Tab-separated table of C-alpha atoms in Angstrom:
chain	number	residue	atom	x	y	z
A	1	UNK	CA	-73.547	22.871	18.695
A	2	UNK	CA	-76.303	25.271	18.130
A	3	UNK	CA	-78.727	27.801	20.410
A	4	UNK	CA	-80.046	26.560	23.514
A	5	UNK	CA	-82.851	23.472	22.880
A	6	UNK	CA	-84.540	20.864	25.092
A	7	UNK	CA	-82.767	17.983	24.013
A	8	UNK	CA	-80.154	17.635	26.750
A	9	UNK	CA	-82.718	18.330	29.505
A	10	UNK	CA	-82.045	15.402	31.906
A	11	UNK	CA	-80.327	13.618	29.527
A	12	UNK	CA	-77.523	11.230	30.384
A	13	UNK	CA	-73.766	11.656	28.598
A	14	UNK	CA	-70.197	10.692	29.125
A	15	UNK	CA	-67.310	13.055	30.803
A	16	UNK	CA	-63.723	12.846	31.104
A	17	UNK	CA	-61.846	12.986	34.069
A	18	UNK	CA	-59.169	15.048	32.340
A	19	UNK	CA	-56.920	14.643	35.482
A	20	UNK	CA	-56.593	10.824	34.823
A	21	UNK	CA	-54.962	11.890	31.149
A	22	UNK	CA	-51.609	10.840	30.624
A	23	UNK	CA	-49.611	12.436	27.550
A	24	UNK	CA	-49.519	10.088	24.520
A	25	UNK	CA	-52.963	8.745	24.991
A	26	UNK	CA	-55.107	8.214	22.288
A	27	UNK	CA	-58.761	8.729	21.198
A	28	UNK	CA	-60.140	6.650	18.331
A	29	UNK	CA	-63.799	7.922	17.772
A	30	UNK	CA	-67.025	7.835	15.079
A	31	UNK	CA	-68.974	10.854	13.858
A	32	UNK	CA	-72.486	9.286	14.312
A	33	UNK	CA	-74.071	12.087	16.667
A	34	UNK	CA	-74.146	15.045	14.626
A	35	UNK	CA	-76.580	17.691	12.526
A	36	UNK	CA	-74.272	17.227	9.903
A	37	UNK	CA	-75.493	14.718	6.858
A	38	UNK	CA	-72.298	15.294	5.353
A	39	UNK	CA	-69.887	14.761	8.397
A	40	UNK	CA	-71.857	11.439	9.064
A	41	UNK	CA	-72.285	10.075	5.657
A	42	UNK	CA	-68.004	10.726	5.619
A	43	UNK	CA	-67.385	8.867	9.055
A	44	UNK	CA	-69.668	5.974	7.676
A	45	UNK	CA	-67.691	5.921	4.287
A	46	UNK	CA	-64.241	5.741	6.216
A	47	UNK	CA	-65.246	3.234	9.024
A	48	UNK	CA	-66.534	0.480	5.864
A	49	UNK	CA	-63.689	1.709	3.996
A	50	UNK	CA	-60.967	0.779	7.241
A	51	UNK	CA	-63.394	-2.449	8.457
A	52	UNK	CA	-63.085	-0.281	11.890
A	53	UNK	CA	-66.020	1.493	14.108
A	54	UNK	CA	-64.193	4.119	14.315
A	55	UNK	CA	-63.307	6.863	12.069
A	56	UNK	CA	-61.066	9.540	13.606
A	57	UNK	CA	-58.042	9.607	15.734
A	58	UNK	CA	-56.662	12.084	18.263
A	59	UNK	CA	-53.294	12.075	20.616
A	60	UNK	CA	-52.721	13.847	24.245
A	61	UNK	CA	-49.962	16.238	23.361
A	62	UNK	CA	-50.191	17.468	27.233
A	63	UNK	CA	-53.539	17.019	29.234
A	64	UNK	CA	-56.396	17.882	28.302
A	65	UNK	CA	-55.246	18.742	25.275
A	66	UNK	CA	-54.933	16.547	22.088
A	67	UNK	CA	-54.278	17.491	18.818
A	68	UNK	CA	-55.618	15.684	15.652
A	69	UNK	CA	-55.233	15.841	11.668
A	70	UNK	CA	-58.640	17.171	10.155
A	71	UNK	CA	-59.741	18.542	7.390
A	72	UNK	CA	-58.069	22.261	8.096
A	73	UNK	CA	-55.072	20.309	9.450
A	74	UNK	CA	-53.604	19.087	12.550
A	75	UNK	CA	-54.965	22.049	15.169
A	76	UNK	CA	-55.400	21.185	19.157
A	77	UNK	CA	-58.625	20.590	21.200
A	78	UNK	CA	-58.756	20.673	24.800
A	79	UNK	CA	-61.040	17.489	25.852
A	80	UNK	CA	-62.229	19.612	29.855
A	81	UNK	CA	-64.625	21.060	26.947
A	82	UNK	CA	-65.884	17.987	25.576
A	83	UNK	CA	-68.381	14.969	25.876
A	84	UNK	CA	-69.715	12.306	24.077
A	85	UNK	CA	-73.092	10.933	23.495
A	86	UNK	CA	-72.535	7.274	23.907
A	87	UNK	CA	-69.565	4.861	25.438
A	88	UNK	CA	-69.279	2.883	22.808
A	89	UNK	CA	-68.965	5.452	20.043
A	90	UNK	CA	-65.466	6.145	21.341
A	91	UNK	CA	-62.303	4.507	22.769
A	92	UNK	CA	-59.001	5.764	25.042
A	93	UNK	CA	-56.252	3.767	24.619
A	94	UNK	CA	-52.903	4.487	26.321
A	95	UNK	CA	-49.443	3.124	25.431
A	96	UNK	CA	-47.981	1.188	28.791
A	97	UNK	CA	-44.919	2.465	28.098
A	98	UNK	CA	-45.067	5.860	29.678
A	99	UNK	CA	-41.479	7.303	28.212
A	100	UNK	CA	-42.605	6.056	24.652
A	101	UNK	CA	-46.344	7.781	25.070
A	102	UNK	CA	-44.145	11.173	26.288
A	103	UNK	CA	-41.655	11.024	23.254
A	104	UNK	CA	-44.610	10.537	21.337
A	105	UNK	CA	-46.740	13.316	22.185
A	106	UNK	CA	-43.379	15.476	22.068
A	107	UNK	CA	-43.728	14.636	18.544
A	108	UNK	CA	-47.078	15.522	18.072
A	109	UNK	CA	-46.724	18.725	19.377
A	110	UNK	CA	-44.065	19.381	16.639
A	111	UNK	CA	-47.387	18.541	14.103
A	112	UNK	CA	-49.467	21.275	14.941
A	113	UNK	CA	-50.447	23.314	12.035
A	114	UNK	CA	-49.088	20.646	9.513
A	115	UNK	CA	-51.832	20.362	6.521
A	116	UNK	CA	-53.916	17.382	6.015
A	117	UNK	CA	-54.446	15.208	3.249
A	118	UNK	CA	-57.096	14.366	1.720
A	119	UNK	CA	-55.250	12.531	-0.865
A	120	UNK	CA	-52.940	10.267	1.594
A	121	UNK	CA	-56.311	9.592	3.409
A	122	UNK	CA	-57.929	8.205	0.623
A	123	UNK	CA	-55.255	6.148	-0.606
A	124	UNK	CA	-54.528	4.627	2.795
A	125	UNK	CA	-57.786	2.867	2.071
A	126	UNK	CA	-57.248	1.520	-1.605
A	127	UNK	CA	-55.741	-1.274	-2.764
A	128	UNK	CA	-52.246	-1.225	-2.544
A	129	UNK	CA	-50.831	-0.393	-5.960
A	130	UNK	CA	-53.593	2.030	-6.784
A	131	UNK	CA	-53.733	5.923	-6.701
A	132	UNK	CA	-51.467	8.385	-7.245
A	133	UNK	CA	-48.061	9.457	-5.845
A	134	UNK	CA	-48.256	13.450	-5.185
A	135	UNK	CA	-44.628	14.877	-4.553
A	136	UNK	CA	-44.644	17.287	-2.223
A	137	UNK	CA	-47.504	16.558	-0.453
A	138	UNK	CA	-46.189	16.962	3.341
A	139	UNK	CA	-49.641	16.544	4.540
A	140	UNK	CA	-51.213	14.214	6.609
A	141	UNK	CA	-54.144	12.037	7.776
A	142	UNK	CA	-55.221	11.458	11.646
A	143	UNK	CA	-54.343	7.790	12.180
A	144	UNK	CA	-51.168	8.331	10.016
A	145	UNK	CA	-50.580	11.093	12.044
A	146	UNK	CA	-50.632	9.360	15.586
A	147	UNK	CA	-48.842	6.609	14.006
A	148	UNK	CA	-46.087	8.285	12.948
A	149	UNK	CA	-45.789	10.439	16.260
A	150	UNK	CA	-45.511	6.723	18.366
A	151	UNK	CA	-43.036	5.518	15.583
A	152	UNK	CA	-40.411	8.396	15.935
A	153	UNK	CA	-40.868	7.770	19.548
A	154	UNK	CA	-39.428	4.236	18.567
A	155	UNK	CA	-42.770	2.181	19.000
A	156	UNK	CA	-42.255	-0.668	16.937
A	157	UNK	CA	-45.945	-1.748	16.945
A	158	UNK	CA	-46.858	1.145	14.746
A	159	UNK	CA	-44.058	0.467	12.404
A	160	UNK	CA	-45.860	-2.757	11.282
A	161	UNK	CA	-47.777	-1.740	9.357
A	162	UNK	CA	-46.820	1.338	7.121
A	163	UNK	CA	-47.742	5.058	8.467
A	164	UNK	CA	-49.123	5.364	4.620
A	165	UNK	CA	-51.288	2.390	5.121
A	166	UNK	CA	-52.703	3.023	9.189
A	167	UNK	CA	-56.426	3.531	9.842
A	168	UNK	CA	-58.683	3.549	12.598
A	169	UNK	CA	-58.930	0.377	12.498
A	170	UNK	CA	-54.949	-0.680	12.326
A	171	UNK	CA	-54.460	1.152	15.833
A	172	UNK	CA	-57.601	-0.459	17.506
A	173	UNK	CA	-55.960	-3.703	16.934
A	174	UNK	CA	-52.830	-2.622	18.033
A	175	UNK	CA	-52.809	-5.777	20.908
A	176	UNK	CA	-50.292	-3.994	23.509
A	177	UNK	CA	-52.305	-0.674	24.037
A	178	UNK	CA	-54.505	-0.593	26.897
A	179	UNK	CA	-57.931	-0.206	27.019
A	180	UNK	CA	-58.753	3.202	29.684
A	181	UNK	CA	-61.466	4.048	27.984
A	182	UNK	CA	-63.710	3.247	31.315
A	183	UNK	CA	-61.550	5.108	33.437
A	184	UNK	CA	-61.407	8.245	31.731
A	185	UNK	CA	-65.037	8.264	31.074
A	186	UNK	CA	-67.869	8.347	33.195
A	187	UNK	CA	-71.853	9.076	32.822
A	188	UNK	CA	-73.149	12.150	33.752
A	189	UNK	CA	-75.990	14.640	33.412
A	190	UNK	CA	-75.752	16.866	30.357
A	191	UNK	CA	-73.934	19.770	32.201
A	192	UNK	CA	-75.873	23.353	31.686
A	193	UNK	CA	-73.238	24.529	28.619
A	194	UNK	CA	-73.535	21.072	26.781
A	195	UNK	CA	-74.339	23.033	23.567
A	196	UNK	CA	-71.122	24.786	24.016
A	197	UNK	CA	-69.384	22.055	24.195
A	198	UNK	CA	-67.689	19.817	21.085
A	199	UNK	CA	-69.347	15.971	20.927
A	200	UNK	CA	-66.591	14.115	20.199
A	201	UNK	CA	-68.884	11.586	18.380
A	202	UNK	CA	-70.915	14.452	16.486
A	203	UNK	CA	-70.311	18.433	16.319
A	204	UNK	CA	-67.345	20.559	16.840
A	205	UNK	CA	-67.663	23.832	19.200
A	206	UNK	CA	-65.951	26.863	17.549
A	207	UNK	CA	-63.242	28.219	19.840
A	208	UNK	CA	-61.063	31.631	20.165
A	209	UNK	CA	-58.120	29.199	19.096
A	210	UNK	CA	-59.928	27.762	15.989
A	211	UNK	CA	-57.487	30.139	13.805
A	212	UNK	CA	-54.437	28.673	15.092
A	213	UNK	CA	-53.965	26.135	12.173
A	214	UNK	CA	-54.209	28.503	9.452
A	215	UNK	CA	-51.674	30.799	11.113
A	216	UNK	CA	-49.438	28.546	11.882
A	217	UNK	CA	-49.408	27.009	8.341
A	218	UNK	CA	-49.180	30.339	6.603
A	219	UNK	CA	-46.128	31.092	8.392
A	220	UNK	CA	-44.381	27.536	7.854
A	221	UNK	CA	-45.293	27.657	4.068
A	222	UNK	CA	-43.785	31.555	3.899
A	223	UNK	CA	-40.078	30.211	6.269
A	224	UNK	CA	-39.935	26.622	4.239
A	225	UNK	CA	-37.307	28.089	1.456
A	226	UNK	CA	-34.997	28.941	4.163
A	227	UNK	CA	-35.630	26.131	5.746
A	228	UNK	CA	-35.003	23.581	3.269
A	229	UNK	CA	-31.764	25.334	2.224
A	230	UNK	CA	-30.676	25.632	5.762
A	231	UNK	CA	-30.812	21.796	5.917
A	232	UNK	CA	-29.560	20.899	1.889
A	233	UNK	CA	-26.629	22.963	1.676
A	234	UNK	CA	-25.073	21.836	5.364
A	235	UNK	CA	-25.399	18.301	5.375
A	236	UNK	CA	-22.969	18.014	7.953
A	237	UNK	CA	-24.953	19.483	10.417
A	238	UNK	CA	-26.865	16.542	10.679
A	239	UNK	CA	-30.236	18.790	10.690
A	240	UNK	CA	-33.894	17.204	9.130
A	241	UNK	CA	-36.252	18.650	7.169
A	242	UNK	CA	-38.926	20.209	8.974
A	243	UNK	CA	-42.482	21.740	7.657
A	244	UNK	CA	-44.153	22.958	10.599
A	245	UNK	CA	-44.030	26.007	12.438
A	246	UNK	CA	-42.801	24.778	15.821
A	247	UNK	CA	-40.251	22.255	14.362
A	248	UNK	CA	-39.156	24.882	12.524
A	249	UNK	CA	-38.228	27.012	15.413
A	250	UNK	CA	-36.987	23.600	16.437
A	251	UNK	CA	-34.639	23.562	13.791
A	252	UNK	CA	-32.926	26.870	14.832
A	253	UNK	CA	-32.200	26.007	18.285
A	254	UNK	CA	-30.650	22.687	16.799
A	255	UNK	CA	-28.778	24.331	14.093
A	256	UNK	CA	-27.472	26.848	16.313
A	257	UNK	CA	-26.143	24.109	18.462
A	258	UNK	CA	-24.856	22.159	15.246
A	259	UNK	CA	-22.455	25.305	14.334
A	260	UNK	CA	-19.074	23.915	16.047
A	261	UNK	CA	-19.350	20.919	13.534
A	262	UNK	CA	-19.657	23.184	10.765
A	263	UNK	CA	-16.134	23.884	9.100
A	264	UNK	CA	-14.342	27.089	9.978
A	265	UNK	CA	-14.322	28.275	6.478
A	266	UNK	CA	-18.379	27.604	5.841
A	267	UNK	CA	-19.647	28.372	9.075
A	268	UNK	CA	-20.073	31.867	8.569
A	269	UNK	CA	-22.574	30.946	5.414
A	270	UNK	CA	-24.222	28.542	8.025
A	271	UNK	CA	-24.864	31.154	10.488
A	272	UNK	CA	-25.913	33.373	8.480
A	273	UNK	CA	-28.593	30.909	6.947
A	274	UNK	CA	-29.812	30.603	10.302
A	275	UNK	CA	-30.442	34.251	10.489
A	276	UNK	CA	-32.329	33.940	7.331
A	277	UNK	CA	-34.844	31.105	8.415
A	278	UNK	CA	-34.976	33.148	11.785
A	279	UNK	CA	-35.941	36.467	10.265
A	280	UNK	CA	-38.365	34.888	7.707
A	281	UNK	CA	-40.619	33.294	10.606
A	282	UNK	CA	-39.912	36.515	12.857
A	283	UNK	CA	-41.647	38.299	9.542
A	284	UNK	CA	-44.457	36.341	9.909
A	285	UNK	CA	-44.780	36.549	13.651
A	286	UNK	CA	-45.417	40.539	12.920
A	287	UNK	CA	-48.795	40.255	11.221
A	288	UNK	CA	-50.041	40.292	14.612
A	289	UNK	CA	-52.422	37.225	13.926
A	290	UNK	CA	-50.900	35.112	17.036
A	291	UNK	CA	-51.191	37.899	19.573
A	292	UNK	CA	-54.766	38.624	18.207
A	293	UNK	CA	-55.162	34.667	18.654
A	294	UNK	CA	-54.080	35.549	22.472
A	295	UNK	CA	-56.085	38.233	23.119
A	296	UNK	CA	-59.235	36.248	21.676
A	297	UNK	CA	-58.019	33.154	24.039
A	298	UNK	CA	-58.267	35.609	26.848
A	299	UNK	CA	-61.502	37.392	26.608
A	300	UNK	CA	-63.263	33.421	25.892
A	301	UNK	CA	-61.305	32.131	28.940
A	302	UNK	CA	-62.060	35.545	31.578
A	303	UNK	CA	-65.539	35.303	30.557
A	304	UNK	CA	-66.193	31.764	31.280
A	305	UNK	CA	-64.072	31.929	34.758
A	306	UNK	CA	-66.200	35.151	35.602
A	307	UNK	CA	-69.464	33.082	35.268
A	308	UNK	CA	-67.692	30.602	37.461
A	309	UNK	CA	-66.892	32.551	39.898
A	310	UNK	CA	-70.100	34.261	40.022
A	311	UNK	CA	-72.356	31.200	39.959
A	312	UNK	CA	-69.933	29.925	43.107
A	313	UNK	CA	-70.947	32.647	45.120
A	314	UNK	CA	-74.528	31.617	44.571
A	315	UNK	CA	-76.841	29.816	46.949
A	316	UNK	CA	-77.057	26.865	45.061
A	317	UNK	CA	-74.429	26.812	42.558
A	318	UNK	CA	-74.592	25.041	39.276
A	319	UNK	CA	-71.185	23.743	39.120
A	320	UNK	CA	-69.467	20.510	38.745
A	321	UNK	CA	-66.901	20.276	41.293
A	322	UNK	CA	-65.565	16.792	40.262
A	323	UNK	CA	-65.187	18.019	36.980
A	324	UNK	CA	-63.366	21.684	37.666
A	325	UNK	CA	-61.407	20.027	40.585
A	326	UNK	CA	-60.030	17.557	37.403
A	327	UNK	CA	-59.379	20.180	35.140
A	328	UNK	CA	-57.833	22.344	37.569
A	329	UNK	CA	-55.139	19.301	38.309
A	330	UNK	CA	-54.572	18.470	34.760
A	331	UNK	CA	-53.951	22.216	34.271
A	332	UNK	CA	-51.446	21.971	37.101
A	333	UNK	CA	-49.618	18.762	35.724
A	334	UNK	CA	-49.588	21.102	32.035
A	335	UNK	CA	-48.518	24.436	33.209
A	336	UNK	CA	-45.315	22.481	34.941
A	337	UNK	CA	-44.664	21.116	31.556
A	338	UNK	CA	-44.961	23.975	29.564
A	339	UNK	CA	-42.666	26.244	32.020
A	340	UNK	CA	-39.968	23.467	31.566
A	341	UNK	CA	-40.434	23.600	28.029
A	342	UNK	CA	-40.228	27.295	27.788
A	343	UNK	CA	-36.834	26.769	30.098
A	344	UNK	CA	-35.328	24.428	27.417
A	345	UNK	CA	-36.118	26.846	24.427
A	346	UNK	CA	-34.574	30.053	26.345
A	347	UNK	CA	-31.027	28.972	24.881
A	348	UNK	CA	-32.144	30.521	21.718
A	349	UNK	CA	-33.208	34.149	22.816
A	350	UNK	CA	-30.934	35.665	20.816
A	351	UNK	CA	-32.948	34.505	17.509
A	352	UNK	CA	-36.410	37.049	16.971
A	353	UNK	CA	-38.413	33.906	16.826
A	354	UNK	CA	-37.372	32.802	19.106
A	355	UNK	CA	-37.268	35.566	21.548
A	356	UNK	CA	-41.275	36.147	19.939
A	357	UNK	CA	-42.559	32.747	20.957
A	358	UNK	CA	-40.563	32.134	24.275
A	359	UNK	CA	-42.295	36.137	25.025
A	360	UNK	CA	-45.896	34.957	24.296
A	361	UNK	CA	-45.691	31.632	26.396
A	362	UNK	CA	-44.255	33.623	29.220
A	363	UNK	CA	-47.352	35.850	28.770
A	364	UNK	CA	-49.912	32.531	28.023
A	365	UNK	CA	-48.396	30.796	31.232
A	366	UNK	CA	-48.958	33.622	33.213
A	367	UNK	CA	-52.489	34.479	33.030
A	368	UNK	CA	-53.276	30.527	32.872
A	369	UNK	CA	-51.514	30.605	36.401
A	370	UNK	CA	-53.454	33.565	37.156
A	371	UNK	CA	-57.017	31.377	36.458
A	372	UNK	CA	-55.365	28.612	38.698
A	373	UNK	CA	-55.741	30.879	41.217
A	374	UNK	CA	-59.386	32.144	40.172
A	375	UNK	CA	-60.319	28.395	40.179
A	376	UNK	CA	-58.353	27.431	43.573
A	377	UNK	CA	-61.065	29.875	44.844
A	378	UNK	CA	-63.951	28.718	43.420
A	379	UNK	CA	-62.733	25.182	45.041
A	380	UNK	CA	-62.310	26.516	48.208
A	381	UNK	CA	-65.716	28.446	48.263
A	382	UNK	CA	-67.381	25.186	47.163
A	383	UNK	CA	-65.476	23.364	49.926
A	384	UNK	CA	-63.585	20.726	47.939
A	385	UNK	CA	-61.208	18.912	49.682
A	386	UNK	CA	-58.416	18.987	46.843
A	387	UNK	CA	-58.511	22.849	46.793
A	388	UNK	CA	-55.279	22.874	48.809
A	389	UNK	CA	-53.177	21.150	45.542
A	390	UNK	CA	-50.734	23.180	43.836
């Protein structure tokens, strides 16, 4: 967002309460707040070409995070650091089934780190009948995205139109969602870090976890040989094709649990293909990149809870105790969800990947508990009333 300038000084903008975020919500927004000719000459081009005022979609994978399809691919984006200028240059829509919006934003999580397409965008747009088939494009677009996350979670409204074929514009008139958009968002002064913050109707903040995408698609492109033969050559395990780094560890813990189906005299060629997909992502996971990622994540995150904590030990502090009391319970309701999904994925220990990822959420969960704590004080110093929670 830039250095510090004068143009937030007193100036009204909208917040979320991030602890009123269910998973599987979604965010349809415009790009008409930013520095950026390009960015807002591309929004305007994509909200004529869908007959929508909107141009970009995101989903709640588990609050306040969301994850979206952009140009670098789908990456995540936690929404307690973000604002936006203007009500109306966004909406929140939620699903009112809540098991479908969970199975949904299950299957967005799988996403993250699958490449976009610019190519799939475009033609989602034309004519039907025009443009160009691409095989092997196992990219994506945001709306398409979303869409196809609510269809696997067997929403039928998103299935009426085809995932190729969704916009912006196709899920705002999706008649059954509900309209939250009010109670998620609420005016507010510009806090004191606005320009640190992303606009979700203009610029992008750079974060410690910006890398994330590229990582996670280098290692899915390097593993998808394995994984592709895994699945081909033992049909009758009943396993699907899977791009993506998670779903690909995914795939392990379900082929592992497929092996009793597997004939005697093959399943010592299915194992060991297992082994192979395991070891080629566990090669990968020793460049270093995602503990580097960590370490980054850390040193952002102490910083910013060291301000905190100094500024609430001030006379007057500066600090938004509506707003960290809401991020502090949406935290809550996350860390119990990723501790349950860390439980379900300790079956497969015995794989490297495995045993890599399940050792670096153990370590992520723990100092994210740890700045529960550091937060639970600030609340408590401040004198908020929902300190006590958790």
């Amino acid at each position: 967002m830039g250095d510090q300038n004068t143009r937030y000084d007193g100036c009204m903008v909208f917040l979320p309460d991030v602890s009123l975020l269910r998973p599987g919500d979604i965010i349809l927004t415009s790009t008409l707040e930013s520095q950026d000719e390009r960015a807002l000459e591309i929004s305007r081009r994509v909200r004529e070409a869908a007959g929508s005022r909107f141009s970009h979609v995101l989903i709640c994978t588990s609050p306040p995070t969301f994850a979206e399809a952009g140009n670098e691919g789908v990456s995540s984006l936690s929404l307690a650091n973000c604002f936006v200028h203007a009500i109306e240059n966004l909406r929140v829509l939620r699903h009112p089934d809540e098991s479908v919006a969970r199975r949904a934003a299950s299957h967005a999580q799988k996403g993250v780190g699958r490449e976009y397409s610019l190519r799939q965008a475009r033609q989602s747009v034309l004519p039907l009948g025009t443009g160009k088939a691409s095989a092997g494009d196992d990219g994506t677009f945001c709306s398409a995205y979303v869409a196809e996350a609510f269809a696997l979670a067997g929403a039928a409204e998103f299935t009426v139109v085809p995932i190729e074929r969704t916009t912006p514009a196709t899920i705002e008139n999706i008649g059954r969602l509900i309209d939250i958009t009010d109670v998620i968002f609420e005016p507010a002064l510009a806090p004191r870090n606005v320009e640190a913050m992303t606009a979700l109707d203009g610029d992008y903040a750079p974060t410690p976890s910006s890398p994330q995408t590229e990582t996670f698609q280098r290692y899915a492109k390097a593993a998808l040989p394995q994984a592709e033969r895994l699945v081909s050559m033992f049909p009758e395990a009943g396993l699907e094709r899977q791009t993506t780094y998670f779903s690909m560890l995914l795939l392990i813990l379900d082929a592992d649990a497929s092996a009793p189906r597997i004939d005697e005299g093959r399943r010592s060629d299915f194992l060991r293909a297992i082994t192979e997909l395991d070891n080629a992502i566990a090669a990968q996971q020793a460049d270093g990149a995602i503990e580097e990622l960590y370490t980054d994540i850390v040193a952002s995150d102490s910083r910013q809870m060291e301000r905190n904590l100094l500024e609430s030990c001030s006379a007057t502090p500066d600090i938004d105790i509506q707003a960290l009391r809401s991020q502090y319970e949406a935290r809550e309701r996350s860390l119990a969800e990723r501790y349950r999904a860390l439980m379900s994925m300790k079956v497969g220990r015995m794989r490297r990947s495995i045993d890599f990822h399940c050792k670096m959420q153990e370590e992520s969960i723990a100092f994210a508990s740890r700045m529960q704590q550091a937060l639970r004080e600030i609340l408590t110093r401040l004198g908020d009333a929902g300190s006590h929670l958790g």
